[in-house]
mmCIF file of C-alpha atoms in Angstrom:
data_model
loop_
_atom_site.group_PDB
_atom_site.id
_atom_site.type_symbol
_atom_site.label_atom_id
_atom_site.label_comp_id
_atom_site.label_asym_id
_atom_site.label_seq_id
_atom_site.Cartn_x
_atom_site.Cartn_y
_atom_site.Cartn_z
ATOM 1 C CA ALA A 8 -20.382 18.914 -13.630
ATOM 2 C CA GLN A 9 -19.393 17.218 -17.249
ATOM 3 C CA SER A 10 -19.122 13.941 -18.223
ATOM 4 C CA VAL A 11 -18.713 11.512 -21.007
ATOM 5 C CA ALA A 12 -20.235 7.816 -21.887
ATOM 6 C CA GLN A 13 -19.250 4.975 -23.746
ATOM 7 C CA PRO A 14 -21.926 2.786 -23.192
ATOM 8 C CA GLU A 15 -20.258 -0.542 -25.039
ATOM 9 C CA ASP A 16 -16.887 -2.305 -23.479
ATOM 10 C CA GLN A 17 -16.429 -3.744 -26.739
ATOM 11 C CA VAL A 18 -17.423 -3.178 -30.427
ATOM 12 C CA ASN A 19 -16.669 -6.586 -32.423
ATOM 13 C CA VAL A 20 -16.867 -5.932 -36.505
ATOM 14 C CA ALA A 21 -16.203 -7.371 -39.488
ATOM 15 C CA GLU A 22 -13.298 -6.083 -41.697
ATOM 16 C CA GLY A 23 -15.260 -3.832 -45.067
ATOM 17 C CA ASN A 24 -18.532 -3.509 -42.515
ATOM 18 C CA PRO A 25 -19.106 -0.389 -41.640
ATOM 19 C CA LEU A 26 -18.604 0.201 -37.633
ATOM 20 C CA THR A 27 -19.799 2.617 -34.919
ATOM 21 C CA VAL A 28 -18.010 3.394 -31.449
ATOM 22 C CA LYS A 29 -20.675 5.568 -29.288
ATOM 23 C CA CYS A 30 -20.574 8.345 -27.586
ATOM 24 C CA THR A 31 -23.209 10.301 -25.075
ATOM 25 C CA TYR A 32 -22.213 13.235 -23.310
ATOM 26 C CA SER A 33 -23.388 15.693 -19.804
ATOM 27 C CA VAL A 34 -22.291 18.945 -19.428
ATOM 28 C CA SER A 35 -24.330 22.270 -18.913
ATOM 29 C CA GLY A 36 -22.684 24.751 -22.119
ATOM 30 C CA ASN A 37 -21.961 23.753 -25.132
ATOM 31 C CA PRO A 38 -19.164 21.278 -24.891
ATOM 32 C CA TYR A 39 -16.237 20.310 -27.235
ATOM 33 C CA LEU A 40 -16.013 17.005 -27.833
ATOM 34 C CA PHE A 41 -12.783 14.574 -29.098
ATOM 35 C CA TRP A 42 -12.367 11.130 -30.385
ATOM 36 C CA TYR A 43 -8.606 9.726 -29.846
ATOM 37 C CA VAL A 44 -7.119 6.255 -30.283
ATOM 38 C CA GLN A 45 -5.302 4.313 -28.346
ATOM 39 C CA TYR A 46 -3.053 1.189 -29.802
ATOM 40 C CA PRO A 47 -1.537 -1.179 -27.809
ATOM 41 C CA ASN A 48 1.636 0.358 -24.833
ATOM 42 C CA ARG A 49 1.363 3.766 -26.970
ATOM 43 C CA GLY A 50 -0.362 6.813 -25.451
ATOM 44 C CA LEU A 51 -3.339 8.390 -26.841
ATOM 45 C CA GLN A 52 -3.450 9.707 -30.166
ATOM 46 C CA PHE A 53 -6.281 12.618 -31.690
ATOM 47 C CA LEU A 54 -8.410 11.794 -34.545
ATOM 48 C CA LEU A 55 -11.311 14.463 -34.355
ATOM 49 C CA LYS A 56 -13.142 17.166 -32.826
ATOM 50 C CA TYR A 57 -16.123 19.167 -31.974
ATOM 51 C CA ILE A 58 -16.348 22.548 -31.291
ATOM 52 C CA THR A 59 -18.743 23.871 -33.685
ATOM 53 C CA GLY A 60 -20.490 24.288 -36.789
ATOM 54 C CA ASP A 61 -21.172 21.020 -39.206
ATOM 55 C CA ASN A 62 -22.570 18.273 -36.981
ATOM 56 C CA LEU A 63 -20.577 15.619 -38.866
ATOM 57 C CA VAL A 64 -16.933 16.363 -38.311
ATOM 58 C CA LYS A 65 -14.016 14.548 -40.395
ATOM 59 C CA GLY A 66 -11.090 13.563 -38.919
ATOM 60 C CA SER A 67 -7.420 10.330 -39.371
ATOM 61 C CA TYR A 68 -7.589 7.053 -40.742
ATOM 62 C CA GLY A 69 -11.312 7.476 -42.745
ATOM 63 C CA PHE A 70 -12.927 8.373 -39.179
ATOM 64 C CA GLU A 71 -15.837 10.787 -38.860
ATOM 65 C CA ALA A 72 -18.295 11.462 -35.691
ATOM 66 C CA GLU A 73 -21.544 12.949 -35.596
ATOM 67 C CA PHE A 74 -22.747 15.798 -33.137
ATOM 68 C CA ASN A 75 -25.755 15.113 -32.170
ATOM 69 C CA LYS A 76 -27.219 18.100 -29.766
ATOM 70 C CA SER A 77 -30.747 17.057 -28.905
ATOM 71 C CA GLN A 78 -29.489 13.690 -28.087
ATOM 72 C CA THR A 79 -25.726 14.446 -26.254
ATOM 73 C CA SER A 80 -24.312 12.404 -28.432
ATOM 74 C CA PHE A 81 -20.876 12.108 -30.363
ATOM 75 C CA HIS A 82 -21.268 8.951 -32.135
ATOM 76 C CA LEU A 83 -17.448 7.619 -33.838
ATOM 77 C CA LYS A 84 -18.374 6.283 -36.854
ATOM 78 C CA LYS A 85 -16.390 4.918 -40.517
ATOM 79 C CA PRO A 86 -17.457 3.442 -43.622
ATOM 80 C CA SER A 87 -15.103 0.350 -43.928
ATOM 81 C CA ALA A 88 -13.394 -0.974 -41.047
ATOM 82 C CA LEU A 89 -9.811 -2.247 -41.334
ATOM 83 C CA VAL A 90 -8.271 -5.187 -39.016
ATOM 84 C CA SER A 91 -5.586 -2.029 -38.800
ATOM 85 C CA ASP A 92 -8.748 -0.215 -36.994
ATOM 86 C CA SER A 93 -8.489 -2.617 -33.874
ATOM 87 C CA ALA A 94 -7.956 -0.560 -30.512
ATOM 88 C CA LEU A 95 -8.303 1.819 -27.521
ATOM 89 C CA TYR A 96 -11.106 4.001 -28.529
ATOM 90 C CA PHE A 97 -11.600 7.660 -26.016
ATOM 91 C CA CYS A 98 -14.450 10.137 -26.062
ATOM 92 C CA ALA A 99 -13.727 13.069 -23.953
ATOM 93 C CA VAL A 100 -15.643 16.116 -23.001
ATOM 94 C CA ARG A 101 -13.968 19.605 -22.575
ATOM 95 C CA VAL A 102 -16.157 22.455 -20.759
ATOM 96 C CA ASN A 103 -13.513 23.465 -18.200
ATOM 97 C CA ASP A 104 -11.205 20.631 -18.118
ATOM 98 C CA MET A 105 -10.945 17.337 -20.106
ATOM 99 C CA ARG A 106 -12.997 14.813 -18.862
ATOM 100 C CA PHE A 107 -12.637 11.352 -20.794
ATOM 101 C CA GLY A 108 -14.634 7.599 -21.480
ATOM 102 C CA ALA A 109 -13.978 4.971 -19.901
ATOM 103 C CA GLY A 110 -13.124 3.457 -23.500
ATOM 104 C CA THR A 111 -14.076 1.413 -26.087
ATOM 105 C CA ARG A 112 -12.318 -2.099 -27.303
ATOM 106 C CA LEU A 113 -12.772 -2.243 -31.146
ATOM 107 C CA THR A 114 -11.803 -5.181 -32.910
ATOM 108 C CA VAL A 115 -11.830 -5.522 -36.679
ATOM 109 C CA LYS A 116 -11.468 -9.745 -37.127
ATOM 110 C CA PRO A 117 -10.646 -10.268 -41.094
ATOM 111 C CA ASN B 24 10.597 16.653 -33.348
ATOM 112 C CA ALA B 25 10.070 13.812 -30.318
ATOM 113 C CA GLY B 26 6.640 15.009 -29.141
ATOM 114 C CA VAL B 27 5.934 14.294 -25.945
ATOM 115 C CA THR B 28 8.431 12.195 -23.778
ATOM 116 C CA GLN B 29 8.149 10.473 -20.525
ATOM 117 C CA THR B 30 10.637 8.841 -18.002
ATOM 118 C CA PRO B 31 10.658 5.718 -16.761
ATOM 119 C CA LYS B 32 9.147 3.967 -19.721
ATOM 120 C CA PHE B 33 8.137 1.277 -15.953
ATOM 121 C CA GLN B 34 9.115 1.577 -12.267
ATOM 122 C CA VAL B 35 7.993 -0.722 -9.455
ATOM 123 C CA LEU B 36 8.448 0.653 -5.985
ATOM 124 C CA LYS B 37 7.692 -0.383 -2.916
ATOM 125 C CA THR B 38 4.817 1.378 -0.690
ATOM 126 C CA GLY B 39 6.013 4.083 1.052
ATOM 127 C CA GLN B 40 9.169 4.928 -1.391
ATOM 128 C CA SER B 41 9.049 8.028 -3.571
ATOM 129 C CA MET B 42 9.872 9.053 -7.160
ATOM 130 C CA THR B 43 9.736 11.509 -9.917
ATOM 131 C CA LEU B 44 8.284 10.529 -13.205
ATOM 132 C CA GLN B 45 9.694 13.013 -15.963
ATOM 133 C CA CYS B 46 7.196 14.445 -18.916
ATOM 134 C CA ALA B 47 9.534 16.600 -22.104
ATOM 135 C CA GLN B 48 7.563 18.328 -24.501
ATOM 136 C CA ASP B 49 8.978 20.259 -27.607
ATOM 137 C CA MET B 50 6.113 21.553 -28.965
ATOM 138 C CA ASN B 51 6.306 25.136 -27.883
ATOM 139 C CA HIS B 52 2.891 24.219 -26.095
ATOM 140 C CA ASN B 53 1.980 26.509 -23.225
ATOM 141 C CA SER B 54 -0.346 23.970 -21.547
ATOM 142 C CA MET B 55 0.576 20.200 -19.885
ATOM 143 C CA TYR B 56 -0.898 18.131 -17.750
ATOM 144 C CA TRP B 57 -0.398 14.363 -16.414
ATOM 145 C CA TYR B 58 -2.998 11.512 -16.268
ATOM 146 C CA ARG B 59 -3.716 7.919 -14.798
ATOM 147 C CA GLN B 60 -5.343 5.548 -16.679
ATOM 148 C CA ASP B 61 -7.069 2.627 -15.151
ATOM 149 C CA PRO B 62 -8.621 -0.589 -16.047
ATOM 150 C CA GLY B 63 -12.749 0.374 -17.242
ATOM 151 C CA MET B 64 -12.200 4.444 -15.830
ATOM 152 C CA GLY B 65 -10.697 5.466 -18.824
ATOM 153 C CA LEU B 66 -8.212 8.531 -17.957
ATOM 154 C CA ARG B 67 -8.391 10.804 -14.821
ATOM 155 C CA LEU B 68 -6.115 14.278 -14.720
ATOM 156 C CA ILE B 69 -3.930 14.444 -11.628
ATOM 157 C CA TYR B 70 -3.014 17.738 -12.265
ATOM 158 C CA TYR B 71 -2.163 20.476 -15.277
ATOM 159 C CA SER B 72 -0.362 23.699 -15.777
ATOM 160 C CA ALA B 73 -2.255 25.854 -17.977
ATOM 161 C CA SER B 74 0.867 27.858 -18.589
ATOM 162 C CA GLU B 75 4.905 27.928 -17.146
ATOM 163 C CA GLY B 76 4.454 28.737 -13.654
ATOM 164 C CA THR B 77 1.013 27.867 -12.660
ATOM 165 C CA THR B 78 -0.379 24.521 -11.852
ATOM 166 C CA ASP B 79 -3.710 23.021 -11.045
ATOM 167 C CA LYS B 80 -5.507 20.196 -9.113
ATOM 168 C CA GLY B 81 -7.252 17.690 -11.316
ATOM 169 C CA GLU B 82 -10.274 15.381 -10.601
ATOM 170 C CA VAL B 83 -7.775 13.497 -8.483
ATOM 171 C CA PRO B 84 -4.681 15.066 -6.970
ATOM 172 C CA ASN B 85 -4.269 13.133 -3.532
ATOM 173 C CA GLY B 86 -0.939 11.788 -2.918
ATOM 174 C CA TYR B 87 0.738 13.586 -5.668
ATOM 175 C CA ASN B 88 2.548 16.812 -6.265
ATOM 176 C CA VAL B 89 3.923 18.595 -10.083
ATOM 177 C CA SER B 90 6.518 21.025 -10.837
ATOM 178 C CA ARG B 91 6.375 22.667 -14.001
ATOM 179 C CA LEU B 92 10.161 23.705 -14.844
ATOM 180 C CA ASN B 93 10.257 25.222 -16.861
ATOM 181 C CA LYS B 94 8.013 26.020 -20.858
ATOM 182 C CA ARG B 95 8.902 22.778 -21.882
ATOM 183 C CA GLU B 96 8.677 20.055 -18.800
ATOM 184 C CA PHE B 97 6.542 19.186 -15.981
ATOM 185 C CA SER B 98 6.944 16.752 -13.279
ATOM 186 C CA LEU B 99 4.969 14.391 -11.338
ATOM 187 C CA ARG B 100 6.257 13.452 -7.594
ATOM 188 C CA LEU B 101 4.762 10.637 -5.540
ATOM 189 C CA GLU B 102 6.156 11.643 -1.789
ATOM 190 C CA SER B 103 5.086 8.583 -0.659
ATOM 191 C CA ALA B 104 3.605 5.490 -2.460
ATOM 192 C CA ALA B 105 0.751 3.703 -2.012
ATOM 193 C CA PRO B 106 -0.667 0.573 -3.901
ATOM 194 C CA PRO B 107 -3.358 2.094 -5.388
ATOM 195 C CA GLN B 108 -0.867 4.242 -7.122
ATOM 196 C CA THR B 109 -0.516 1.780 -9.085
ATOM 197 C CA SER B 110 -1.393 2.454 -12.570
ATOM 198 C CA VAL B 111 -0.245 3.969 -16.356
ATOM 199 C CA TYR B 112 0.536 7.589 -15.621
ATOM 200 C CA PHE B 113 0.400 9.730 -18.796
ATOM 201 C CA CYS B 114 1.333 13.724 -19.311
ATOM 202 C CA ALA B 115 0.311 15.340 -22.011
ATOM 203 C CA SER B 116 0.524 18.921 -24.009
ATOM 204 C CA SER B 117 -1.934 21.629 -25.855
ATOM 205 C CA GLU B 118 -0.652 24.642 -27.717
ATOM 206 C CA TRP B 119 -3.054 25.845 -24.462
ATOM 207 C CA ALA B 120 -5.787 24.439 -21.974
ATOM 208 C CA SER B 121 -7.913 27.599 -22.488
ATOM 209 C CA ASP B 122 -8.794 26.966 -26.256
ATOM 210 C CA PRO B 123 -10.342 23.294 -27.540
ATOM 211 C CA ASN B 124 -7.581 22.931 -29.079
ATOM 212 C CA GLU B 125 -6.336 19.015 -29.369
ATOM 213 C CA GLN B 126 -3.480 17.122 -26.586
ATOM 214 C CA PHE B 127 -0.653 14.992 -27.654
ATOM 215 C CA PHE B 128 0.037 12.485 -25.117
ATOM 216 C CA GLY B 129 3.801 10.688 -24.218
ATOM 217 C CA PRO B 130 3.884 6.909 -24.353
ATOM 218 C CA GLY B 131 3.035 6.425 -20.881
ATOM 219 C CA THR B 132 4.821 5.330 -17.436
ATOM 220 C CA ARG B 133 3.502 2.230 -16.425
ATOM 221 C CA LEU B 134 3.760 2.283 -12.129
ATOM 222 C CA THR B 135 3.513 -0.967 -9.810
ATOM 223 C CA VAL B 136 3.586 0.015 -6.192
ATOM 224 C CA LEU B 137 3.813 -3.403 -4.035
#
């Protein structure tokens, strides 16, 4: 069985500070890992994905994520948060079909 | 290029009523998906269509049916709506379900069943 966990319901950071949104996964086999962002009353938008290769993946809007096989984690990071980054973030893992985490609400305060 | 479109945006049903949610994509994608989003549970896959002419159950298929009308369109039907089906429904598409391609999502349909 495959599953993904986002241990934090809410993450608050100050604008300009680095941010991390955590994700851990459990799969048998090699996973494909994704991050999506959802703004209010909108569908999900793709940010980045890990398939294979370099463990550090760069994506849209200055976000990046680090794949850590030993810790089965795929944390989303950004060096300097913007107020406009405030949104709901979903981690997803795909082996057979796509499984999403419950989401983490990121709030960036001015 | 509209991407993935869904109709309607909002719907209120009474228990036992039926309705069909429509989804269309203009990206020439082969695979399409229906998800529901509930607070604290993320997105859960209801049904998907890996290619035109095929459909398969996802994680939570009970109470739903789907039709892949053609390559562009994938509809979700609730034959007899029930309050637990109150949710936000998202349609998505990707180039191929078998490849690690990202999915593109529609804006969602907010459904309330009274």
